[in-house]
mmCIF file of C-alpha atoms and ligand atoms in Angstrom:
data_model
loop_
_atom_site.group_PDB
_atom_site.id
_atom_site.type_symbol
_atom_site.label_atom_id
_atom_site.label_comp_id
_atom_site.label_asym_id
_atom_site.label_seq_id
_atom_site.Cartn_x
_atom_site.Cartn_y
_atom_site.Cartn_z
ATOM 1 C CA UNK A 217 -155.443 84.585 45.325
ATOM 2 C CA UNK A 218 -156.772 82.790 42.054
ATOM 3 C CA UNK A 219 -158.874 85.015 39.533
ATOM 4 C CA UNK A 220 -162.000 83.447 40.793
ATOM 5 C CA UNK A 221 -162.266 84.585 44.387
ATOM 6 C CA UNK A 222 -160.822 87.821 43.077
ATOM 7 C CA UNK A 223 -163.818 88.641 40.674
ATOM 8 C CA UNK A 224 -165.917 87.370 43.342
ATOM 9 C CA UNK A 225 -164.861 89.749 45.847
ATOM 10 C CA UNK A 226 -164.310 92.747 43.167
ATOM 11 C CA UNK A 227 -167.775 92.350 41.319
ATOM 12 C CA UNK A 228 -171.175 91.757 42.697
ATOM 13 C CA UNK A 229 -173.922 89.951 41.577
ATOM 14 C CA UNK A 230 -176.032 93.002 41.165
ATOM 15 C CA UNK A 231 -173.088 95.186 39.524
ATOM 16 C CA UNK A 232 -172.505 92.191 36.841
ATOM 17 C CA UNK A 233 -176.054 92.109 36.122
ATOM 18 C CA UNK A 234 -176.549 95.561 36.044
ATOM 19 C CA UNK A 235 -173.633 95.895 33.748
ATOM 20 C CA UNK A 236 -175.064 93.029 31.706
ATOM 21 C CA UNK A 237 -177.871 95.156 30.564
ATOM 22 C CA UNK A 238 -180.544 93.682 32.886
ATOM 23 C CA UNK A 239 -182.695 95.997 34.625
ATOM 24 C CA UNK A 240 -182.452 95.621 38.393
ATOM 25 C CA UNK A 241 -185.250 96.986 40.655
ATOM 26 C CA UNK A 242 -185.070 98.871 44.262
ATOM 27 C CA UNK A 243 -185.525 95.220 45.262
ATOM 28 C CA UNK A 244 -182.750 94.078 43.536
ATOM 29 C CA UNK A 245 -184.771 91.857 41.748
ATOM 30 C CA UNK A 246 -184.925 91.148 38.209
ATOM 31 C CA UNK A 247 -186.965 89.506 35.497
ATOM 32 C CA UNK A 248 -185.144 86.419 35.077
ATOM 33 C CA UNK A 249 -183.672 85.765 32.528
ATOM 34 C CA UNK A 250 -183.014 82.270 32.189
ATOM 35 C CA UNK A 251 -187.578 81.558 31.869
ATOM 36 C CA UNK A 252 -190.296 83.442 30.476
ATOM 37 C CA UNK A 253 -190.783 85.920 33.406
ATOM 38 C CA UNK A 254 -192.903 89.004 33.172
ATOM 39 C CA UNK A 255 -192.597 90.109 36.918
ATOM 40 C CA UNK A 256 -189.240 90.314 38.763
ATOM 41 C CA UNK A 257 -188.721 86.696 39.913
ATOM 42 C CA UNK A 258 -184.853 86.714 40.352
ATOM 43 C CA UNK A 259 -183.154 88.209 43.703
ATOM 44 C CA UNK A 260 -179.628 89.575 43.458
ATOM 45 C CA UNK A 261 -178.101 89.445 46.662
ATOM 46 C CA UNK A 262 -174.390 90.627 47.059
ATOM 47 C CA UNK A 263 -172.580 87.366 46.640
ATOM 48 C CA UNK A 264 -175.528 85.247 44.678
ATOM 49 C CA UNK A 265 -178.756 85.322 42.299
ATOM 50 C CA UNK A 266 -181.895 83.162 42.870
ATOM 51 C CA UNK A 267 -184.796 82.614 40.867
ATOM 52 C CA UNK A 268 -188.365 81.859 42.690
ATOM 53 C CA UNK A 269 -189.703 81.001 39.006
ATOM 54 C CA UNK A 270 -187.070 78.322 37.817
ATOM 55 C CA UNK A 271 -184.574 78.052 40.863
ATOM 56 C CA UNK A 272 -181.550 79.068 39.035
ATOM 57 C CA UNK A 273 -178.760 80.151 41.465
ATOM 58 C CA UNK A 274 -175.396 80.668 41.694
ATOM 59 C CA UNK A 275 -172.457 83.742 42.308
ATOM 60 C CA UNK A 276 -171.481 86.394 39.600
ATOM 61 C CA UNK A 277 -169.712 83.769 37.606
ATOM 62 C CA UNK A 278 -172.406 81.334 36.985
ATOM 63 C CA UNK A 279 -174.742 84.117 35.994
ATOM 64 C CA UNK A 280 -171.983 85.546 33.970
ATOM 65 C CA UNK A 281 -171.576 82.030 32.482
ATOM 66 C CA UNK A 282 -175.484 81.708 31.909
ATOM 67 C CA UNK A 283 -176.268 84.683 30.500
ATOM 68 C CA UNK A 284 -173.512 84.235 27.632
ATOM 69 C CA UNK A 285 -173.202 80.522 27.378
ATOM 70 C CA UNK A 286 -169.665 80.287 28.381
ATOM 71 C CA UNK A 287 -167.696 78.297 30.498
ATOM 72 C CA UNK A 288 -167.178 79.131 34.261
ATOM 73 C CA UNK A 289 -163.226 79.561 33.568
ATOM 74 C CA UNK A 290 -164.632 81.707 30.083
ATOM 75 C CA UNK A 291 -166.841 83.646 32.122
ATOM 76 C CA UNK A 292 -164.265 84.609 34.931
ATOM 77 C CA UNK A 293 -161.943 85.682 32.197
ATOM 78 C CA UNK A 294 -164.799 87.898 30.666
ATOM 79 C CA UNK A 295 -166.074 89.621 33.976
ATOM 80 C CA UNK A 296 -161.762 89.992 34.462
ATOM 81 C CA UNK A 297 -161.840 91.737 31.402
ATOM 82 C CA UNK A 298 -164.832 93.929 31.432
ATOM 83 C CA UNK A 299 -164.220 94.925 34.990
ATOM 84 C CA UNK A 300 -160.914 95.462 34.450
ATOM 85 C CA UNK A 301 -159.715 93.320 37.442
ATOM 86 C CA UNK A 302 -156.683 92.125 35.737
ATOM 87 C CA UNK A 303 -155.138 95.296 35.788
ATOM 88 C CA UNK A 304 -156.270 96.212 39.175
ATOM 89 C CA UNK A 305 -154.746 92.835 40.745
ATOM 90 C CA UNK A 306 -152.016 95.422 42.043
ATOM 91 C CA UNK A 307 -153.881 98.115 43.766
ATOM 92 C CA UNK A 308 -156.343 94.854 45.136
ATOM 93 C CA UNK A 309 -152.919 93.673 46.365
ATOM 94 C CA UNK A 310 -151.887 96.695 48.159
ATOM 95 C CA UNK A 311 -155.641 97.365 49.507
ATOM 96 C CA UNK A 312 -155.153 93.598 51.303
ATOM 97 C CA UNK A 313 -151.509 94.471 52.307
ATOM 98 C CA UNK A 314 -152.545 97.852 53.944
ATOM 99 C CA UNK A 315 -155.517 96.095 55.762
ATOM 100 C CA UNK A 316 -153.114 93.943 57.395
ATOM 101 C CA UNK A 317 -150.746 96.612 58.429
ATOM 102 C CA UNK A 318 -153.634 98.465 60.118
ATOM 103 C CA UNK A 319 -154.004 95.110 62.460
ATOM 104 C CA UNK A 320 -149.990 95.328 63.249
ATOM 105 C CA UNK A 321 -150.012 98.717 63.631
ATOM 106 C CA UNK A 322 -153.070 98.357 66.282
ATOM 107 C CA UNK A 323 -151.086 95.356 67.799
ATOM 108 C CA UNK A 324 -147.961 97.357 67.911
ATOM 109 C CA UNK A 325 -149.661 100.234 69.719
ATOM 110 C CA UNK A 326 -151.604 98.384 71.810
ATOM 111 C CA UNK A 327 -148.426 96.462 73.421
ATOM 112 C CA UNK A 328 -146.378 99.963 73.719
ATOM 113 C CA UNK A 329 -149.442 101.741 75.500
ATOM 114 C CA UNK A 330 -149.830 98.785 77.614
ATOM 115 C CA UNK A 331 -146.267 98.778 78.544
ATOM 116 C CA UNK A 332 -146.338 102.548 79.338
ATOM 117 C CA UNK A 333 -149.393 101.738 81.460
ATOM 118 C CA UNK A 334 -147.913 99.133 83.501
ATOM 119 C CA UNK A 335 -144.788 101.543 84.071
ATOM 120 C CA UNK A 336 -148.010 104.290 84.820
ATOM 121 C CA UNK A 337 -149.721 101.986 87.645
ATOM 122 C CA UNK A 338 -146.303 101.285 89.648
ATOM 123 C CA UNK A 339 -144.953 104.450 89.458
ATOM 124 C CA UNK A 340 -148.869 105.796 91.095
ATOM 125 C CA UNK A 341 -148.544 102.821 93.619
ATOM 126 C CA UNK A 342 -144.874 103.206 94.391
ATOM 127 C CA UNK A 343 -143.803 107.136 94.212
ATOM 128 C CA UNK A 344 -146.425 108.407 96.145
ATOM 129 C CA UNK A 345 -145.385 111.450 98.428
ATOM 130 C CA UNK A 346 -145.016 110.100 101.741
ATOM 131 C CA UNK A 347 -146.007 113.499 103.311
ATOM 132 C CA UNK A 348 -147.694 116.684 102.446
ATOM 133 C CA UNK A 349 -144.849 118.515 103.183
ATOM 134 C CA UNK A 350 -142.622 115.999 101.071
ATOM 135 C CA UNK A 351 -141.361 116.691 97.637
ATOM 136 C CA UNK A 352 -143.957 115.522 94.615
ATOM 137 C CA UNK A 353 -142.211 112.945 92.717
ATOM 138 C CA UNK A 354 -142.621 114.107 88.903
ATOM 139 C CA UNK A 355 -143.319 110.668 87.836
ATOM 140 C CA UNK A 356 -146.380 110.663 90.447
ATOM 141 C CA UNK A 357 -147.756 113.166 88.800
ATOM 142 C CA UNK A 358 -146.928 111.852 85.459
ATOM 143 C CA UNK A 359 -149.257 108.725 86.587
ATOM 144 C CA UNK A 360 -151.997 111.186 87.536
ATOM 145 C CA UNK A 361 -151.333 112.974 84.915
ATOM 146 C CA UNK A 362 -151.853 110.094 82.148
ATOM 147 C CA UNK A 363 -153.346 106.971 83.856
ATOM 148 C CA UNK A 364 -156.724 107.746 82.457
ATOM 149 C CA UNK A 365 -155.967 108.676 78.815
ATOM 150 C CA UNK A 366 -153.743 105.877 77.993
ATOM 151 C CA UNK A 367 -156.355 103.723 79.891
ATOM 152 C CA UNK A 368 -159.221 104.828 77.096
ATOM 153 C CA UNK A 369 -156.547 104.771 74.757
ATOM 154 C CA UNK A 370 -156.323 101.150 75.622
ATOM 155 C CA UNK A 371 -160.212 100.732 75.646
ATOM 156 C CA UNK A 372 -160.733 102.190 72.137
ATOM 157 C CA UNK A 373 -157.652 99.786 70.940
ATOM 158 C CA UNK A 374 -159.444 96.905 72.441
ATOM 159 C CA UNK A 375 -162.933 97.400 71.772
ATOM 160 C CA UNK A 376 -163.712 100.480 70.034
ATOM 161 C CA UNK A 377 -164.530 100.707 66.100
ATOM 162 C CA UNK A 378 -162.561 100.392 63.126
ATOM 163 C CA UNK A 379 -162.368 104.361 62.988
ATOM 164 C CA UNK A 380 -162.145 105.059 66.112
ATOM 165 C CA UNK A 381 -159.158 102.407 66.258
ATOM 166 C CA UNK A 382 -157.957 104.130 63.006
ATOM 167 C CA UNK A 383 -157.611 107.427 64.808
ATOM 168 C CA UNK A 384 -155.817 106.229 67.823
ATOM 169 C CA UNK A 385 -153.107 104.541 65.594
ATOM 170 C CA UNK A 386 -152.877 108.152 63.179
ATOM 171 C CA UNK A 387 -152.710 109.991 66.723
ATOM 172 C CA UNK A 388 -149.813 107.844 67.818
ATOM 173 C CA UNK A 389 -148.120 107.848 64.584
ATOM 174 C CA UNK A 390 -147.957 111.829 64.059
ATOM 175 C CA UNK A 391 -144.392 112.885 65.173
ATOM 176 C CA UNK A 392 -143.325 109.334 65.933
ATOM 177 C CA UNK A 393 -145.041 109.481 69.025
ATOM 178 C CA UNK A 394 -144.861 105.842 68.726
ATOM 179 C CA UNK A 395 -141.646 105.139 68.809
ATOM 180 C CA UNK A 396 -140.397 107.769 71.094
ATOM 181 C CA UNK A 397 -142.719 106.073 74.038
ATOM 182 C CA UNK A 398 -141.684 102.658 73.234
ATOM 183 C CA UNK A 399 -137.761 104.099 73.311
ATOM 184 C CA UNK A 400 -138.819 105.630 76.802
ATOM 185 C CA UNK A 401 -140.500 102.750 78.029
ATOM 186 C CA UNK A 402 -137.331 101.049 77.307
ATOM 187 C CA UNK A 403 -134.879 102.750 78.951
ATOM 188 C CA UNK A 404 -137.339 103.489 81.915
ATOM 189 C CA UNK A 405 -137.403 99.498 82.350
ATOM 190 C CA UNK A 406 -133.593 99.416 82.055
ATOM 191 C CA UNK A 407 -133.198 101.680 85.328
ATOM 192 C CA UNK A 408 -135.388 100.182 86.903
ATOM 193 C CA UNK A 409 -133.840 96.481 86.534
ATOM 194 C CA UNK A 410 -130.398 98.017 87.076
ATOM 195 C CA UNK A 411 -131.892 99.237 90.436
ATOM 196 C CA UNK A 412 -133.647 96.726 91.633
HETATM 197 ZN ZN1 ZN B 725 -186.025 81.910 36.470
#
């Protein structure tokens, strides 16, 4: 990622001009200060400034670049170096790497409890007992058992919020819970294609 879409990201409009010295109201408007303005004309949204007096606009770095006469390559380099972002590339770098390992670890858990689930429904559509008197088949009542929660499980995976998604993944993960269903899942399909 090149230094400018990193400030951009890293340092709001508001937080540059704040830090810039201009005085930002509970509008998040400003007195601009590229005219003469004696009421707030300027609006600081997250990503870019605009002035209803003059129509100046732009991101962070043009209003960076404004404000001190610089050039937009100058100015990235001086919101870099007063925001420190230089020396937080790193940590931004493992904040984007551990996003994306939330999404595979989701995916991941999503196609074990599906798996599990399939193995779930044929086992409640296939080891029935036959008779009341018959002998309950434990993986009957396994199905019973845990249709419904891996079913939510599923729900939550699929269309539930990023916490909520968060804590099904951390539930999974504690004990390798994980990996000792997908191991089981595994060796439950083997028997079953060596039987059939
Ligand atoms: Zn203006």
């Amino acid at each position: 990622m090149d230094l400018f879409t990193q400030i951009k990201m890293a340092v709001s409009v508001k937080e540059a001009a704040e830090y810039y010295g201009l005085k930002v109201n509970r509008g998040s408007m400003i007195c601009c200060p590229f005219h003469a303005d004696r009421t707030p004309s300027m609006k600081l949204n997250e990503d870019y400034f605009y002035c209803f007096g003059c129509g100046a606009c732009g991101d962070v770095i043009d209003l960076t670049a404004q404000l001190f006469r610089l050039s937009p390559a100058d100015a990235t380099r001086k919101l870099a170096a007063d925001f420190g972002i230089a020396e937080q590339k790193p940590s931004v770098l493992v904040k984007l790497k551990r996003g994306k390992t939330q999404v595979e670890s989701e995916r991941h858990c999503f196609r074990v409890l599906r798996d599990y689930f399939g193995i779930l429904q044929d086992w409640k559509d296939h080891c029935a007992p036959q008779s009341p008197e018959g002998p309950i088949d434990p993986r009957y009542v396994e199905a019973c058992h845990m249709l419904e929660r891996i079913g939510n499980m599923l729900d939550i995976l699929i269309s539930g919020t990023p916490n909520d998604r968060a804590e099904v993944v951390a539930d999974l993960q504690k004990d390798d819970r994980l990996g000792l269903m997908e191991e089981r899942n595994r060796q439950i399909r083997e028997v079953a294609y060596e039987q059939s």
